[in-house]
mmCIF file of C-alpha atoms in Angstrom:
data_model
loop_
_atom_site.group_PDB
_atom_site.id
_atom_site.type_symbol
_atom_site.label_atom_id
_atom_site.label_comp_id
_atom_site.label_asym_id
_atom_site.label_seq_id
_atom_site.Cartn_x
_atom_site.Cartn_y
_atom_site.Cartn_z
ATOM 1 C CA MET F 1 130.668 132.238 97.883
ATOM 2 C CA PRO F 2 128.462 129.876 99.994
ATOM 3 C CA ARG F 3 127.247 126.912 97.982
ATOM 4 C CA LEU F 4 123.529 127.839 98.057
ATOM 5 C CA GLU F 5 124.253 131.370 96.872
ATOM 6 C CA ASP F 6 126.500 129.962 94.162
ATOM 7 C CA ILE F 7 123.773 127.542 92.990
ATOM 8 C CA ARG F 8 121.284 130.422 92.741
ATOM 9 C CA ALA F 9 123.745 132.724 91.018
ATOM 10 C CA ARG F 10 124.360 130.283 88.154
ATOM 11 C CA SER F 11 120.926 128.615 88.077
ATOM 12 C CA THR F 12 119.217 128.015 84.733
ATOM 13 C CA TRP F 13 115.634 127.160 83.789
ATOM 14 C CA ALA F 14 116.842 123.755 82.612
ATOM 15 C CA GLN F 15 118.182 123.034 86.114
ATOM 16 C CA LEU F 16 114.945 124.275 87.674
ATOM 17 C CA ILE F 17 112.795 121.727 85.821
ATOM 18 C CA GLU F 18 115.396 118.932 85.609
ATOM 19 C CA GLY F 19 113.707 115.564 86.068
ATOM 20 C CA GLN F 20 110.193 117.023 86.397
ATOM 21 C CA PRO F 21 108.794 115.992 82.996
ATOM 22 C CA GLN F 22 109.836 112.419 83.867
ATOM 23 C CA HIS F 23 108.358 112.845 87.355
ATOM 24 C CA LEU F 24 104.958 113.915 86.011
ATOM 25 C CA ALA F 25 104.858 111.220 83.312
ATOM 26 C CA ILE F 26 105.771 108.425 85.737
ATOM 27 C CA ALA F 27 103.340 109.750 88.357
ATOM 28 C CA LEU F 28 100.486 109.721 85.843
ATOM 29 C CA LEU F 29 101.220 106.179 84.683
ATOM 30 C CA MET F 30 101.640 104.911 88.252
ATOM 31 C CA ALA F 31 98.406 106.552 89.428
ATOM 32 C CA LEU F 32 96.454 105.068 86.525
ATOM 33 C CA GLY F 33 97.982 101.642 87.195
ATOM 34 C CA ALA F 34 97.292 101.747 90.927
ATOM 35 C CA GLY F 35 93.738 102.964 90.356
ATOM 36 C CA SER F 36 93.071 100.064 87.996
ATOM 37 C CA LEU F 37 94.164 97.582 90.692
ATOM 38 C CA LEU F 38 91.724 98.838 93.327
ATOM 39 C CA SER F 39 88.685 96.593 93.825
ATOM 40 C CA THR F 40 85.134 97.533 94.829
ATOM 41 C CA PRO F 41 82.803 94.604 95.616
ATOM 42 C CA GLN F 42 79.104 95.116 94.900
ATOM 43 C CA ASP F 43 78.304 95.139 98.616
ATOM 44 C CA ALA F 44 81.295 97.325 99.560
ATOM 45 C CA PRO F 45 80.659 99.156 102.847
ATOM 46 C CA ARG F 46 81.232 102.876 103.212
ATOM 47 C CA LEU F 47 83.290 104.646 105.837
ATOM 48 C CA MET F 48 82.467 108.348 106.207
ATOM 49 C CA GLY F 49 80.783 108.197 102.801
ATOM 50 C CA LEU F 50 83.598 106.493 100.876
ATOM 51 C CA THR F 51 84.281 102.881 99.965
ATOM 52 C CA ALA F 52 87.771 101.432 100.322
ATOM 53 C CA THR F 53 88.333 102.267 96.650
ATOM 54 C CA GLY F 54 87.282 105.847 97.299
ATOM 55 C CA TRP F 55 89.678 106.150 100.224
ATOM 56 C CA GLY F 56 92.389 104.471 98.171
ATOM 57 C CA MET F 57 91.994 106.964 95.335
ATOM 58 C CA ALA F 58 91.957 109.812 97.866
ATOM 59 C CA SER F 59 95.229 108.511 99.318
ATOM 60 C CA ILE F 60 96.793 108.240 95.863
ATOM 61 C CA MET F 61 95.681 111.766 94.907
ATOM 62 C CA LEU F 62 96.986 113.097 98.216
ATOM 63 C CA ALA F 63 100.381 111.489 97.609
ATOM 64 C CA LEU F 64 100.496 113.079 94.157
ATOM 65 C CA LEU F 65 99.599 116.490 95.580
ATOM 66 C CA HIS F 66 102.122 116.146 98.394
ATOM 67 C CA GLN F 67 105.064 115.199 96.232
ATOM 68 C CA ILE F 68 104.310 117.722 93.475
ATOM 69 C CA ILE F 69 104.218 120.465 96.119
ATOM 70 C CA VAL F 70 107.479 119.185 97.623
ATOM 71 C CA ALA F 71 109.189 119.037 94.222
ATOM 72 C CA SER F 72 108.013 122.569 93.397
ATOM 73 C CA VAL F 73 109.092 124.073 96.717
ATOM 74 C CA PHE F 74 112.427 122.256 96.773
ATOM 75 C CA ARG F 75 113.351 123.457 93.292
ATOM 76 C CA LEU F 76 112.071 127.011 93.710
ATOM 77 C CA GLN F 77 113.811 127.344 97.075
ATOM 78 C CA LEU F 78 117.094 125.851 95.911
ATOM 79 C CA HIS F 79 117.290 127.839 92.664
ATOM 80 C CA ARG F 80 115.233 130.972 93.395
ATOM 81 C CA ASN F 81 115.194 131.189 97.214
ATOM 82 C CA ILE F 82 111.435 131.608 96.902
ATOM 83 C CA MET F 83 110.333 130.638 100.447
ATOM 84 C CA THR F 84 112.914 132.872 102.112
ATOM 85 C CA ARG F 85 112.030 135.786 99.839
ATOM 86 C CA LEU F 86 108.345 135.377 100.686
ATOM 87 C CA PHE F 87 108.510 134.551 104.406
ATOM 88 C CA GLY F 88 111.959 135.631 105.594
ATOM 89 C CA LYS F 89 113.205 133.841 108.716
ATOM 90 C CA GLY F 90 109.860 132.074 109.056
ATOM 91 C CA ASP F 91 110.347 130.214 105.775
ATOM 92 C CA MET F 92 111.022 126.802 107.300
ATOM 93 C CA LYS F 93 108.193 127.143 109.829
ATOM 94 C CA ILE F 94 105.740 127.928 107.043
ATOM 95 C CA TRP F 95 107.086 125.023 105.022
ATOM 96 C CA ALA F 96 106.688 122.650 107.978
ATOM 97 C CA MET F 97 103.067 123.811 108.352
ATOM 98 C CA VAL F 98 102.419 122.804 104.736
ATOM 99 C CA PHE F 99 104.526 119.642 104.650
ATOM 100 C CA MET F 100 103.675 117.906 107.922
ATOM 101 C CA PRO F 101 99.838 117.754 107.619
ATOM 102 C CA LEU F 102 100.160 116.345 104.091
ATOM 103 C CA LEU F 103 102.659 113.766 105.344
ATOM 104 C CA VAL F 104 100.443 112.715 108.265
ATOM 105 C CA LEU F 105 97.390 112.378 106.014
ATOM 106 C CA ARG F 106 99.146 109.764 103.899
ATOM 107 C CA PRO F 107 99.048 106.969 106.520
ATOM 108 C CA VAL F 108 95.695 108.272 107.820
ATOM 109 C CA THR F 109 94.005 107.831 104.428
ATOM 110 C CA LEU F 110 95.710 104.443 104.105
ATOM 111 C CA ILE F 111 94.239 103.412 107.463
ATOM 112 C CA MET F 112 90.807 104.527 106.286
ATOM 113 C CA THR F 113 91.281 102.449 103.122
ATOM 114 C CA GLY F 114 92.130 99.352 105.147
ATOM 115 C CA TRP F 115 89.360 99.962 107.658
ATOM 116 C CA ALA F 116 86.697 100.200 104.945
ATOM 117 C CA ASP F 117 88.021 97.296 102.875
ATOM 118 C CA THR F 118 86.527 93.824 102.698
ATOM 119 C CA VAL F 119 88.854 92.485 99.974
ATOM 120 C CA PRO F 120 91.439 90.173 101.633
ATOM 121 C CA ILE F 121 95.104 89.853 100.698
ATOM 122 C CA THR F 122 95.863 86.158 101.286
ATOM 123 C CA GLY F 123 93.462 84.968 103.952
ATOM 124 C CA PHE F 124 96.418 83.850 106.124
ATOM 125 C CA ARG F 125 95.719 86.412 108.829
ATOM 126 C CA ASN F 126 98.259 85.234 111.390
ATOM 127 C CA LEU F 127 101.054 85.501 108.825
ATOM 128 C CA GLU F 128 99.825 88.904 107.618
ATOM 129 C CA ILE F 129 99.643 90.244 111.178
ATOM 130 C CA ALA F 130 103.104 88.956 112.092
ATOM 131 C CA LEU F 131 104.677 90.435 108.961
ATOM 132 C CA GLY F 132 102.710 93.656 109.392
ATOM 133 C CA LEU F 133 103.945 94.090 112.967
ATOM 134 C CA ALA F 134 107.544 93.450 111.869
ATOM 135 C CA LEU F 135 107.345 96.048 109.098
ATOM 136 C CA LEU F 136 105.642 98.563 111.383
ATOM 137 C CA ALA F 137 108.350 98.044 114.016
ATOM 138 C CA ALA F 138 111.057 98.664 111.390
ATOM 139 C CA ALA F 139 109.280 101.844 110.286
ATOM 140 C CA ILE F 140 109.001 103.127 113.871
ATOM 141 C CA TRP F 141 112.713 102.437 114.372
ATOM 142 C CA ALA F 142 113.503 104.380 111.196
ATOM 143 C CA MET F 143 111.335 107.337 112.238
ATOM 144 C CA HIS F 144 112.982 107.349 115.672
ATOM 145 C CA SER F 145 116.359 107.452 113.924
ATOM 146 C CA VAL F 146 115.211 110.330 111.726
ATOM 147 C CA ILE F 147 114.015 112.353 114.724
ATOM 148 C CA LYS F 148 116.985 111.560 116.979
ATOM 149 C CA TYR F 149 119.937 111.550 114.576
ATOM 150 C CA PHE F 150 118.842 113.251 111.350
ATOM 151 C CA SER F 151 116.409 115.880 112.749
ATOM 152 C CA ILE F 152 113.031 116.967 111.404
ATOM 153 C CA PRO F 153 114.257 120.297 109.917
ATOM 154 C CA ARG F 154 116.863 118.433 107.916
ATOM 155 C CA ALA F 155 114.271 115.874 106.809
ATOM 156 C CA LEU F 156 112.061 118.745 105.604
ATOM 157 C CA GLY F 157 114.787 119.738 103.149
ATOM 158 C CA GLY F 158 116.745 122.076 105.405
ATOM 159 C CA ASP F 159 119.760 121.865 103.092
ATOM 160 C CA HIS F 160 117.672 123.695 100.455
ATOM 161 C CA PHE F 161 117.130 126.559 102.934
ATOM 162 C CA ARG F 162 120.187 126.947 105.157
ATOM 163 C CA GLU F 163 123.893 126.539 104.547
ATOM 164 C CA HIS F 164 124.583 124.866 107.902
ATOM 165 C CA TYR F 165 122.291 121.927 107.078
ATOM 166 C CA ALA F 166 124.190 121.362 103.854
ATOM 167 C CA GLU F 167 127.452 121.334 105.820
ATOM 168 C CA MET F 168 126.333 118.640 108.273
ATOM 169 C CA PRO F 169 128.035 115.245 107.986
ATOM 170 C CA LEU F 170 126.208 112.126 106.838
ATOM 171 C CA VAL F 171 124.298 110.291 109.572
ATOM 172 C CA ASN F 172 125.419 106.705 110.251
ATOM 173 C CA LYS F 173 123.529 105.863 113.439
ATOM 174 C CA GLY F 174 120.321 103.949 114.066
ATOM 175 C CA ALA F 175 118.563 102.898 110.878
ATOM 176 C CA PHE F 176 121.032 105.019 108.905
ATOM 177 C CA ARG F 177 123.702 102.477 109.819
ATOM 178 C CA VAL F 178 121.809 99.940 107.702
ATOM 179 C CA THR F 179 120.942 102.244 104.797
ATOM 180 C CA SER F 180 121.882 105.826 103.985
ATOM 181 C CA ASN F 181 118.252 106.509 103.035
ATOM 182 C CA ALA F 182 116.350 105.163 106.031
ATOM 183 C CA MET F 183 113.434 107.530 105.453
ATOM 184 C CA TYR F 184 112.483 106.119 102.074
ATOM 185 C CA GLY F 185 113.979 102.661 102.346
ATOM 186 C CA VAL F 186 112.699 101.707 105.815
ATOM 187 C CA ALA F 187 110.178 104.243 107.171
ATOM 188 C CA PHE F 188 107.792 103.728 104.248
ATOM 189 C CA LEU F 189 107.633 100.016 105.067
ATOM 190 C CA GLY F 190 105.195 101.105 107.762
ATOM 191 C CA LEU F 191 102.596 101.644 105.028
ATOM 192 C CA TRP F 192 102.944 97.993 104.032
ATOM 193 C CA GLY F 193 102.648 97.077 107.707
ATOM 194 C CA ILE F 194 99.370 98.991 108.043
ATOM 195 C CA ALA F 195 97.897 97.266 104.974
ATOM 196 C CA LEU F 196 98.915 93.819 106.240
ATOM 197 C CA LEU F 197 97.528 94.447 109.722
ATOM 198 C CA PHE F 198 94.172 95.322 108.174
ATOM 199 C CA GLY F 199 94.437 92.384 105.770
ATOM 200 C CA SER F 200 93.375 94.811 103.050
ATOM 201 C CA ARG F 201 94.210 94.269 99.399
ATOM 202 C CA ASN F 202 93.230 97.810 98.445
ATOM 203 C CA ALA F 203 95.406 99.271 101.202
ATOM 204 C CA LEU F 204 98.297 97.114 99.988
ATOM 205 C CA VAL F 205 97.902 98.556 96.468
ATOM 206 C CA VAL F 206 97.991 102.073 97.919
ATOM 207 C CA ALA F 207 101.035 101.233 100.058
ATOM 208 C CA LEU F 208 102.831 99.910 96.989
ATOM 209 C CA PHE F 209 102.000 103.084 95.068
ATOM 210 C CA GLN F 210 103.119 105.404 97.858
ATOM 211 C CA HIS F 211 106.390 103.572 98.451
ATOM 212 C CA ALA F 212 107.232 103.355 94.757
ATOM 213 C CA TYR F 213 106.270 106.989 94.176
ATOM 214 C CA ILE F 214 108.565 108.303 96.912
ATOM 215 C CA TRP F 215 111.465 106.765 94.983
ATOM 216 C CA VAL F 216 110.310 108.658 91.887
ATOM 217 C CA HIS F 217 110.707 111.808 93.985
ATOM 218 C CA MET F 218 114.125 110.627 95.071
ATOM 219 C CA TYR F 219 115.485 110.050 91.575
ATOM 220 C CA CYS F 220 113.680 112.847 89.700
ATOM 221 C CA THR F 221 113.900 115.649 92.275
ATOM 222 C CA GLU F 222 116.250 114.950 95.152
ATOM 223 C CA ALA F 223 119.075 113.301 93.219
ATOM 224 C CA PRO F 224 119.554 116.300 90.858
ATOM 225 C CA ASP F 225 119.260 118.652 93.851
ATOM 226 C CA MET F 226 121.885 116.708 95.789
ATOM 227 C CA ALA F 227 124.223 116.861 92.808
ATOM 228 C CA HIS F 228 124.126 120.660 93.102
ATOM 229 C CA ILE F 229 124.223 120.903 96.904
ATOM 230 C CA TYR F 230 126.854 118.179 97.386
ATOM 231 C CA PRO F 231 129.060 118.230 94.274
ATOM 232 C CA PRO F 232 131.720 115.506 94.134
ATOM 233 C CA LYS F 233 135.025 116.562 95.609
ATOM 234 C CA PRO F 234 138.000 116.581 93.254
ATOM 235 C CA ASP F 235 140.313 113.584 93.533
ATOM 236 C CA ILE F 236 143.526 115.270 94.687
ATOM 237 C CA ALA F 237 145.589 112.130 94.223
ATOM 238 C CA LYS F 238 144.517 111.762 90.590
ATOM 239 C CA ALA F 239 144.680 115.455 89.838
ATOM 240 C CA GLY F 240 148.271 115.749 90.978
ATOM 241 C CA PRO F 241 150.028 118.527 92.902
ATOM 242 C CA ASP F 242 149.724 121.061 90.075
ATOM 243 C CA ALA F 243 145.976 120.594 89.482
#
């Protein structure tokens, strides 16, 4: 039996919600903490009706919405085949239409936060700009590696939808040569780069939240999923010839 069919055949409710109570609790605490760190001066300017704090909170709420949707779809697709049952062969196209706009809005709302902000980070602008450019360059390199070597469908969770994505070998080219998780480990550094280029303290708080929160998704949602999709292979040498 193919591995995805096998996962669905023996799926339990406990597996479906594994890690999600922790995900929601950590997300709530992180959002409250990040919100408390945002600063609004008395003379704070407004950009399209919102202060930097307003844009920062919007960015935080968007990240929460995005990752809760991703966690829900990943689990329901992996264990109940929900997207394929609803949309047939168009399941991944529909998912991309939901996922990609939410992903793009994350740096967009961060840019709006930095643009509206008047609260500085350090005041050493040359240093902030240099570091920001370096981090942004690393993030662009990582995204290029994702597109060229990993592929967008696979990055959208293709191994939850199709067997052939789950059978693909690990990628070890480009940024993936440095780290096996270039998307979370390197690409999200671009958010830090944006905040530093704007010299915005509020944007830096939001970047910290978004980068930390993606790792919550990794450990609470993706890690349990990967344990089902890519179970450890038996050690033939230890098991012996009669195992």
